[in-house]
Amino acid sequence: MSLRRAGLALLRQQGAPLVESLSATTQQAQGAVREAVEGCSRGVSTLAVKQRMKSVGNIQKITKAMKMVAASKMRSATAATENSRGIVQPFLRMLGDMPDTQGAKAVFVPVTSDKGLCGGINSTVCKYTRATVKAVRDGAAAADSGEAAPEMMLVVMGEKGRAQLQRDMRDNIYGTVADTNKVKITFPEASAIAEELLKTEYDTARILYNRFVSAINQKPTIATVLSPDALERAAAEGGAMDSYELEGPDRPEMLMDLAEFQLAATLYNSMMENNCSEQSSRMSAMENSTKNAGEMLGKLTLTYNRTRQASITTELIEIISGATALAG
Amino acid sequence: MLLVPADWRVAGMTYLKYSNLCADMVRAALKEPAKAKAKAREIIYFRQALWKDGQPQKQVITDTTGGSGGKLS
């Protein structure tokens, strides 16, 4: 704007008779400058940047809202998750954790989420599933070369896990479960799913999930649940259970009840932990997204202002050089 | 001691079904404000499909919410 004033001052110096015709010209030029500033006919380059800024701004608002929703869901899920740990700890203390148990039928239960935009937790679980299946297969091959290879079955929980695992482990999938946290994760729901798992008549069941350590830390975990027969064998080999006297004619009965309950309790805990991990992972993913969108918006604003100022300067130079050409 | 399994095991129920039924009965015996909160813990809703030869068979929805999806409104 100061350039325009300087140009007009120059015109006044040069002489009055040209002023009237020149003022008309400057009026026209002023109109043109206004047009450029509003970005209509001459502001094509600024328009593109402005549209991009608008869309990035929208993305920033949406991801910020998603982060807050995930944070509030995580807060309410944390208490219930920590309470659900109390149902699994006694089993770990009494029966111990024996992830290297062999058997004829091995079932793997990767627990994943149904919705996306939750960071890398689902990919981690699927990666661990593939590695664990391979490890159990190799372990069986190394241990007894006399027995047949164990049958590997996958019961995938969550749509995201299904999509990833059906690419290369399609033939191992026994079943899929979805919409588990659509209404509420409850123990009866975990029991219903556990009953379906019991129908596979597994020897070992390995549940892979993300354990909720803190809002920024989710640890991939494998929980191993054995069938009553596998438990007996482990006890005979001197597992933790051997320290307890379990006499009586109803010992096999009791072991069966115990194994069934252990499966449901472990599954319930893993579903709760994975749900909480999903919310916290989504929260940090959306936080990063908001931050990146903000940075992008800052860079675009600088570009926009630079382009805008450059077009105004160009207009003014044209006006002033036109005016000086007419004057001189 | 009895050498036959328990009645419910003979009837074909797993321990999970038996204990969840007992829990349902305990929840039904509660008095009102606690009862509504406890009923919320009884809901089962999930979708499952068994797979054969790498293809999913029919999707089966297990739903005890009576179609309301657990929401009151």
Short mmCIF file of C-alpha atoms in Angstrom, two decimals:
data_model
loop_
_atom_site.label_atom_id
_atom_site.label_comp_id
_atom_site.label_asym_id
_atom_site.label_seq_id
_atom_site.Cartn_x
_atom_site.Cartn_y
_atom_site.Cartn_z
CA MET A 1 0.00 0.00 0.00
CA SER A 2 2.86 2.42 0.79
CA LEU A 3 4.26 1.77 -2.71
CA ARG A 4 1.00 3.00 -4.20
CA ARG A 5 1.14 6.19 -2.12
CA ALA A 6 4.74 6.77 -3.20
CA GLY A 7 3.68 6.32 -6.81
CA LEU A 8 0.88 8.86 -6.46
CA ALA A 9 3.26 11.32 -4.77
CA LEU A 10 5.62 10.92 -7.73
CA LEU A 11 2.73 11.71 -10.10
CA ARG A 12 1.85 14.88 -8.17
CA GLN A 13 5.48 15.99 -8.50
CA GLN A 14 5.49 15.45 -12.24
CA GLY A 15 2.59 17.74 -13.04
CA ALA A 16 -1.07 18.47 -12.58
CA PRO A 17 -2.45 18.10 -16.18
CA LEU A 18 -1.79 14.37 -16.26
CA VAL A 19 -3.35 13.78 -12.87
CA GLU A 20 -6.99 13.50 -14.05
CA SER A 21 -6.33 10.85 -16.68
CA LEU A 22 -3.90 9.12 -14.34
CA SER A 23 -6.33 9.09 -11.41
CA ALA A 24 -8.74 7.14 -13.63
CA THR A 25 -5.95 4.69 -14.38
CA THR A 26 -5.04 4.37 -10.72
CA GLN A 27 -8.72 3.77 -9.86
CA GLN A 28 -8.71 0.90 -12.30
CA ALA A 29 -5.44 -0.40 -10.87
CA GLN A 30 -6.79 -0.16 -7.33
CA GLY A 31 -9.77 -2.24 -8.41
CA ALA A 32 -7.41 -4.78 -9.91
CA VAL A 33 -5.36 -4.94 -6.73
CA ARG A 34 -8.57 -5.48 -4.71
CA GLU A 35 -9.46 -8.32 -7.02
CA ALA A 36 -6.07 -9.91 -6.59
CA VAL A 37 -6.33 -9.63 -2.80
CA GLU A 38 -9.75 -11.31 -2.82
CA GLY A 39 -8.27 -14.03 -4.95
CA CYS A 40 -10.85 -14.05 -7.71
CA SER A 41 -9.50 -13.56 -11.18
CA ARG A 42 -5.81 -13.01 -10.52
CA GLY A 43 -5.45 -15.05 -7.31
CA VAL A 44 -5.60 -18.56 -8.80
CA SER A 45 -2.44 -19.71 -7.04
CA THR A 46 -3.62 -18.38 -3.68
CA LEU A 47 -7.00 -20.09 -4.17
CA ALA A 48 -5.42 -23.54 -4.38
CA VAL A 49 -3.42 -22.97 -1.20
CA LYS A 50 -6.48 -21.56 0.56
CA GLN A 51 -8.54 -24.67 -0.26
CA ARG A 52 -5.78 -26.91 1.02
CA MET A 53 -5.55 -24.88 4.20
CA LYS A 54 -9.29 -25.28 4.74
CA SER A 55 -9.17 -29.07 4.34
CA VAL A 56 -6.12 -29.43 6.60
CA GLY A 57 -7.87 -27.28 9.19
CA ASN A 58 -10.89 -29.58 9.06
CA ILE A 59 -8.69 -32.62 9.47
CA GLN A 60 -7.07 -31.03 12.49
CA LYS A 61 -10.46 -30.38 14.11
CA ILE A 62 -11.71 -33.91 13.42
CA THR A 63 -8.60 -35.66 14.73
CA LYS A 64 -8.64 -33.47 17.83
CA ALA A 65 -12.24 -34.49 18.53
CA MET A 66 -11.41 -38.16 17.96
CA LYS A 67 -8.51 -37.88 20.38
CA MET A 68 -10.76 -36.48 23.09
CA VAL A 69 -13.38 -39.18 22.55
CA ALA A 70 -10.72 -41.89 22.74
CA ALA A 71 -9.24 -40.32 25.89
CA SER A 72 -12.58 -40.32 27.67
CA LYS A 73 -13.33 -43.92 26.61
CA MET A 74 -9.90 -44.98 27.82
CA ARG A 75 -10.45 -43.32 31.19
CA SER A 76 -13.71 -45.17 31.78
CA ALA A 77 -12.25 -48.48 30.56
CA THR A 78 -9.13 -48.34 32.74
CA ALA A 79 -10.91 -49.01 36.03
CA ALA A 80 -12.82 -52.03 34.71
CA THR A 81 -9.66 -53.39 33.07
CA GLU A 82 -7.65 -53.20 36.28
CA ASN A 83 -10.47 -54.93 38.13
CA SER A 84 -10.52 -57.75 35.57
CA ARG A 85 -6.87 -58.55 36.31
CA GLY A 86 -7.86 -59.92 39.71
CA ILE A 87 -9.63 -62.82 38.04
CA VAL A 88 -6.53 -63.99 36.18
CA GLN A 89 -3.75 -63.45 38.72
CA PRO A 90 -4.78 -66.39 40.96
CA PHE A 91 -4.64 -68.72 37.94
CA LEU A 92 -1.16 -67.55 37.04
CA ARG A 93 -0.02 -68.03 40.60
CA MET A 94 -1.53 -71.49 40.95
CA LEU A 95 -1.13 -73.05 37.53
CA GLY A 96 1.85 -71.09 36.28
CA ASP A 97 2.50 -69.86 32.74
CA MET A 98 3.79 -72.52 30.34
CA PRO A 99 3.87 -71.08 26.85
CA ASP A 100 6.09 -73.87 25.47
CA THR A 101 3.58 -76.67 26.09
CA GLN A 102 3.15 -79.03 23.17
CA GLY A 103 -0.01 -80.76 22.09
CA ALA A 104 -1.77 -82.23 19.10
CA LYS A 105 -4.10 -79.27 18.57
CA ALA A 106 -3.00 -75.67 19.10
CA VAL A 107 -5.51 -72.82 18.92
CA PHE A 108 -4.36 -69.21 18.53
CA VAL A 109 -6.71 -66.35 19.41
CA PRO A 110 -5.42 -62.97 18.23
CA VAL A 111 -7.47 -60.20 19.81
CA THR A 112 -7.72 -57.11 17.57
CA SER A 113 -10.02 -54.15 17.15
CA ASP A 114 -12.93 -53.70 14.75
CA LYS A 115 -12.26 -50.04 13.99
CA GLY A 116 -9.12 -48.54 12.52
CA LEU A 117 -7.11 -45.35 13.09
CA CYS A 118 -5.72 -46.87 16.26
CA GLY A 119 -2.00 -46.89 15.57
CA GLY A 120 0.03 -50.07 15.16
CA ILE A 121 -1.48 -52.38 17.78
CA ASN A 122 -3.34 -54.63 15.33
CA SER A 123 -0.31 -55.08 13.09
CA THR A 124 1.76 -55.97 16.16
CA VAL A 125 -0.68 -58.66 17.26
CA CYS A 126 -0.83 -60.17 13.77
CA LYS A 127 2.96 -60.14 13.50
CA TYR A 128 3.23 -61.93 16.86
CA THR A 129 0.56 -64.43 15.79
CA ARG A 130 2.54 -65.42 12.71
CA ALA A 131 5.76 -65.66 14.73
CA THR A 132 4.11 -67.73 17.49
CA VAL A 133 2.55 -70.17 15.02
CA LYS A 134 5.95 -70.65 13.44
CA ALA A 135 7.64 -71.03 16.86
CA VAL A 136 5.14 -73.67 18.02
CA ARG A 137 5.51 -75.55 14.76
CA ASP A 138 9.31 -75.46 14.95
CA GLY A 139 9.22 -76.40 18.63
CA ALA A 140 7.05 -79.42 17.90
CA ALA A 141 9.34 -80.45 15.04
CA ALA A 142 12.40 -80.17 17.25
CA ALA A 143 10.87 -81.99 20.23
CA ASP A 144 9.16 -85.14 18.92
CA SER A 145 9.89 -86.13 15.38
CA GLY A 146 7.73 -89.21 15.93
CA GLU A 147 4.41 -87.41 16.37
CA ALA A 148 2.59 -85.70 13.57
CA ALA A 149 2.85 -81.92 13.29
CA PRO A 150 0.35 -80.18 15.58
CA GLU A 151 -2.78 -78.83 13.99
CA MET A 152 -2.77 -75.04 14.09
CA MET A 153 -6.12 -73.28 14.29
CA LEU A 154 -6.79 -69.58 14.34
CA VAL A 155 -9.85 -67.98 15.89
CA VAL A 156 -9.47 -64.32 14.97
CA MET A 157 -11.22 -61.74 17.14
CA GLY A 158 -11.77 -58.35 15.49
CA GLU A 159 -12.22 -57.23 11.90
CA LYS A 160 -8.76 -55.70 11.59
CA GLY A 161 -7.04 -58.94 12.52
CA ARG A 162 -9.21 -60.89 10.13
CA ALA A 163 -8.35 -58.59 7.23
CA GLN A 164 -4.62 -58.94 7.90
CA LEU A 165 -4.46 -62.64 8.68
CA GLN A 166 -6.73 -63.87 5.93
CA ARG A 167 -4.08 -62.83 3.42
CA ASP A 168 -1.54 -65.52 4.24
CA MET A 169 -3.12 -67.78 6.91
CA ARG A 170 -6.52 -68.25 5.33
CA ASP A 171 -6.50 -72.02 5.56
CA ASN A 172 -5.70 -72.03 9.28
CA ILE A 173 -8.67 -69.88 10.25
CA TYR A 174 -11.24 -71.87 12.20
CA GLY A 175 -13.56 -68.94 12.87
CA THR A 176 -13.81 -65.21 13.36
CA VAL A 177 -15.54 -63.12 16.00
CA ALA A 178 -16.50 -59.44 15.61
CA ASP A 179 -18.49 -56.65 17.29
CA THR A 180 -17.40 -57.78 20.74
CA ASN A 181 -17.17 -54.24 22.13
CA LYS A 182 -20.09 -52.86 20.15
CA VAL A 183 -22.40 -52.99 23.20
CA LYS A 184 -20.25 -53.93 26.19
CA ILE A 185 -17.54 -56.44 27.01
CA THR A 186 -19.03 -58.65 29.71
CA PHE A 187 -18.02 -61.91 31.34
CA PRO A 188 -21.07 -63.78 29.91
CA GLU A 189 -19.93 -62.63 26.45
CA ALA A 190 -16.41 -63.91 27.10
CA SER A 191 -17.92 -67.18 28.36
CA ALA A 192 -20.00 -67.56 25.20
CA ILE A 193 -16.91 -67.09 23.03
CA ALA A 194 -14.93 -69.43 25.29
CA GLU A 195 -17.58 -72.12 24.83
CA GLU A 196 -17.09 -71.84 21.06
CA LEU A 197 -13.34 -72.20 21.60
CA LEU A 198 -13.86 -75.29 23.74
CA LYS A 199 -15.62 -76.91 20.81
CA THR A 200 -12.31 -76.97 18.94
CA GLU A 201 -11.04 -79.46 21.54
CA TYR A 202 -7.67 -77.83 21.74
CA ASP A 203 -4.69 -78.98 23.75
CA THR A 204 -3.22 -75.52 24.07
CA ALA A 205 -4.90 -72.16 23.53
CA ARG A 206 -2.74 -69.06 23.10
CA ILE A 207 -4.46 -65.71 23.34
CA LEU A 208 -2.47 -62.82 21.81
CA TYR A 209 -3.44 -59.31 22.80
CA ASN A 210 -2.08 -55.91 23.84
CA ARG A 211 -1.77 -55.49 27.56
CA PHE A 212 -2.55 -51.99 28.79
CA VAL A 213 0.50 -50.84 30.75
CA SER A 214 -0.13 -47.09 30.63
CA ALA A 215 -1.65 -44.44 28.35
CA ILE A 216 1.47 -44.44 26.18
CA ASN A 217 2.58 -48.04 26.59
CA GLN A 218 0.77 -51.11 25.25
CA LYS A 219 2.63 -54.40 25.44
CA PRO A 220 1.91 -57.36 23.15
CA THR A 221 1.27 -60.37 25.38
CA ILE A 222 0.62 -64.09 24.93
CA ALA A 223 -1.58 -65.84 27.49
CA THR A 224 -1.46 -69.64 27.40
CA VAL A 225 -4.40 -71.74 28.56
CA LEU A 226 -4.12 -75.52 28.65
CA SER A 227 -6.76 -78.22 28.35
CA PRO A 228 -7.29 -80.52 31.37
CA ASP A 229 -5.20 -83.27 29.77
CA ALA A 230 -2.36 -80.92 28.97
CA LEU A 231 -2.58 -79.61 32.56
CA GLU A 232 -2.26 -83.14 33.92
CA ARG A 233 0.76 -83.78 31.76
CA ALA A 234 2.38 -80.53 32.83
CA ALA A 235 1.68 -81.36 36.49
CA ALA A 236 3.25 -84.77 36.02
CA GLU A 237 6.34 -83.10 34.58
CA GLY A 238 6.55 -80.97 37.70
CA GLY A 239 4.71 -77.76 36.85
CA ALA A 240 3.46 -75.29 39.46
CA MET A 241 0.28 -77.30 39.93
CA ASP A 242 2.20 -80.22 41.30
CA SER A 243 2.70 -78.36 44.57
CA TYR A 244 -1.02 -78.75 45.36
CA GLU A 245 -2.72 -81.86 46.64
CA LEU A 246 -5.66 -82.52 44.37
CA GLU A 247 -6.81 -85.90 45.51
CA GLY A 248 -10.20 -87.37 45.26
CA PRO A 249 -12.27 -89.22 42.69
CA ASP A 250 -13.53 -85.98 41.19
CA ARG A 251 -10.08 -84.67 40.30
CA PRO A 252 -10.58 -84.92 36.52
CA GLU A 253 -14.00 -83.26 36.93
CA MET A 254 -12.51 -80.41 38.90
CA LEU A 255 -9.65 -79.96 36.45
CA MET A 256 -12.13 -79.70 33.59
CA ASP A 257 -14.15 -77.02 35.43
CA LEU A 258 -10.94 -75.20 36.28
CA ALA A 259 -9.63 -75.27 32.71
CA GLU A 260 -12.95 -73.99 31.33
CA PHE A 261 -13.10 -71.19 33.83
CA GLN A 262 -9.46 -70.30 33.22
CA LEU A 263 -10.16 -69.92 29.50
CA ALA A 264 -13.15 -67.62 30.06
CA ALA A 265 -11.35 -65.54 32.68
CA THR A 266 -8.20 -65.15 30.55
CA LEU A 267 -10.27 -64.30 27.48
CA TYR A 268 -12.30 -61.71 29.38
CA ASN A 269 -9.17 -60.06 30.74
CA SER A 270 -7.47 -60.06 27.32
CA MET A 271 -10.56 -58.49 25.67
CA MET A 272 -10.70 -55.75 28.33
CA GLU A 273 -6.96 -55.05 28.12
CA ASN A 274 -6.98 -54.93 24.33
CA ASN A 275 -9.97 -52.58 24.32
CA CYS A 276 -8.19 -50.22 26.70
CA SER A 277 -5.01 -50.47 24.62
CA GLU A 278 -7.02 -49.69 21.48
CA GLN A 279 -8.39 -46.47 23.01
CA SER A 280 -5.03 -45.29 24.30
CA SER A 281 -3.32 -46.12 20.99
CA ARG A 282 -6.02 -44.24 19.08
CA MET A 283 -5.59 -41.29 21.41
CA SER A 284 -1.86 -41.00 20.73
CA ALA A 285 -2.34 -41.62 16.98
CA MET A 286 -4.91 -38.82 16.77
CA GLU A 287 -2.70 -36.55 18.89
CA ASN A 288 0.17 -37.05 16.41
CA SER A 289 -2.21 -36.46 13.53
CA THR A 290 -3.44 -33.18 15.06
CA LYS A 291 0.11 -32.02 15.66
CA ASN A 292 1.14 -32.86 12.08
CA ALA A 293 -1.93 -31.13 10.68
CA GLY A 294 -1.08 -28.03 12.73
CA GLU A 295 2.48 -27.99 11.38
CA MET A 296 1.21 -28.45 7.84
CA LEU A 297 -1.25 -25.60 8.36
CA GLY A 298 1.55 -23.33 9.58
CA LYS A 299 3.68 -24.08 6.52
CA LEU A 300 0.70 -23.55 4.20
CA THR A 301 -0.11 -20.22 5.88
CA LEU A 302 3.42 -19.01 5.24
CA THR A 303 3.19 -20.12 1.59
CA TYR A 304 -0.21 -18.43 1.26
CA ASN A 305 1.02 -15.13 2.68
CA ARG A 306 4.15 -15.20 0.55
CA THR A 307 2.10 -15.82 -2.62
CA ARG A 308 -0.43 -13.17 -1.67
CA GLN A 309 2.21 -10.52 -0.96
CA ALA A 310 4.10 -11.39 -4.14
CA SER A 311 0.97 -10.92 -6.28
CA ILE A 312 0.21 -7.57 -4.62
CA THR A 313 3.80 -6.42 -5.15
CA THR A 314 3.62 -7.44 -8.82
CA GLU A 315 0.40 -5.45 -9.28
CA LEU A 316 1.88 -2.37 -7.65
CA ILE A 317 5.06 -2.56 -9.73
CA GLU A 318 2.92 -2.77 -12.87
CA ILE A 319 0.83 0.24 -11.81
CA ILE A 320 3.80 2.36 -10.82
CA SER A 321 5.87 1.54 -13.88
CA GLY A 322 2.80 2.25 -16.01
CA ALA A 323 2.32 5.56 -14.22
CA THR A 324 5.97 6.59 -14.55
CA ALA A 325 5.95 5.56 -18.22
CA LEU A 326 2.89 7.81 -18.79
CA ALA A 327 4.49 10.62 -16.76
CA GLY A 328 7.91 10.40 -18.36
CA MET B 1 -17.86 -89.69 47.22
CA LEU B 2 -19.85 -89.66 44.01
CA LEU B 3 -18.02 -91.12 41.07
CA VAL B 4 -20.45 -89.74 38.47
CA PRO B 5 -20.07 -86.15 37.27
CA ALA B 6 -22.41 -83.39 38.47
CA ASP B 7 -25.97 -83.22 37.11
CA TRP B 8 -25.32 -80.25 34.91
CA ARG B 9 -22.25 -81.91 33.36
CA VAL B 10 -24.33 -84.99 32.60
CA ALA B 11 -27.00 -82.72 31.07
CA GLY B 12 -24.38 -81.39 28.63
CA MET B 13 -23.63 -77.98 30.17
CA THR B 14 -20.11 -76.71 30.53
CA TYR B 15 -18.96 -75.21 33.81
CA LEU B 16 -19.16 -71.79 32.16
CA LYS B 17 -22.83 -72.18 31.27
CA TYR B 18 -23.60 -73.47 34.76
CA SER B 19 -21.79 -70.70 36.62
CA ASN B 20 -23.21 -67.97 34.33
CA LEU B 21 -26.73 -69.29 34.96
CA CYS B 22 -26.09 -69.18 38.69
CA ALA B 23 -24.79 -65.62 38.35
CA ASP B 24 -27.94 -64.65 36.38
CA MET B 25 -30.06 -65.98 39.21
CA VAL B 26 -28.08 -64.07 41.81
CA ARG B 27 -28.45 -60.88 39.76
CA ALA B 28 -32.20 -61.45 39.44
CA ALA B 29 -32.42 -61.70 43.22
CA LEU B 30 -30.95 -58.21 43.73
CA LYS B 31 -33.00 -55.23 44.87
CA GLU B 32 -33.76 -52.41 42.50
CA PRO B 33 -30.95 -49.86 42.11
CA ALA B 34 -28.24 -52.51 42.17
CA LYS B 35 -30.33 -54.76 39.96
CA ALA B 36 -30.40 -52.40 36.96
CA LYS B 37 -26.63 -51.92 37.13
CA ALA B 38 -26.07 -55.64 37.40
CA LYS B 39 -28.36 -56.40 34.45
CA ALA B 40 -26.04 -54.28 32.30
CA ARG B 41 -23.28 -56.79 33.05
CA GLU B 42 -25.36 -59.64 31.67
CA ILE B 43 -25.54 -58.45 28.06
CA ILE B 44 -24.09 -60.65 25.34
CA TYR B 45 -23.67 -59.21 21.85
CA PHE B 46 -21.19 -60.49 19.33
CA ARG B 47 -21.01 -61.76 15.76
CA GLN B 48 -19.17 -64.91 14.75
CA ALA B 49 -18.58 -66.99 11.65
CA LEU B 50 -17.04 -70.43 11.34
CA TRP B 51 -14.68 -70.87 8.40
CA LYS B 52 -14.35 -73.85 6.10
CA ASP B 53 -11.61 -74.21 3.47
CA GLY B 54 -10.56 -70.61 3.90
CA GLN B 55 -14.04 -69.16 3.39
CA PRO B 56 -16.36 -67.79 6.05
CA GLN B 57 -19.67 -69.54 6.38
CA LYS B 58 -22.78 -67.85 7.73
CA GLN B 59 -22.48 -64.97 10.21
CA VAL B 60 -24.28 -65.75 13.46
CA ILE B 61 -25.20 -62.92 15.80
CA THR B 62 -25.56 -63.79 19.49
CA ASP B 63 -27.74 -61.08 20.99
CA THR B 64 -29.41 -61.06 24.40
CA THR B 65 -30.29 -57.35 24.31
CA GLY B 66 -33.59 -57.98 22.54
CA GLY B 67 -32.58 -55.87 19.53
CA SER B 68 -32.10 -52.66 21.49
CA GLY B 69 -28.32 -52.95 21.33
CA GLY B 70 -28.14 -52.42 25.07
CA LYS B 71 -29.19 -48.79 24.72
CA LEU B 72 -32.27 -47.57 26.54
CA SER B 73 -33.27 -45.01 23.92
#
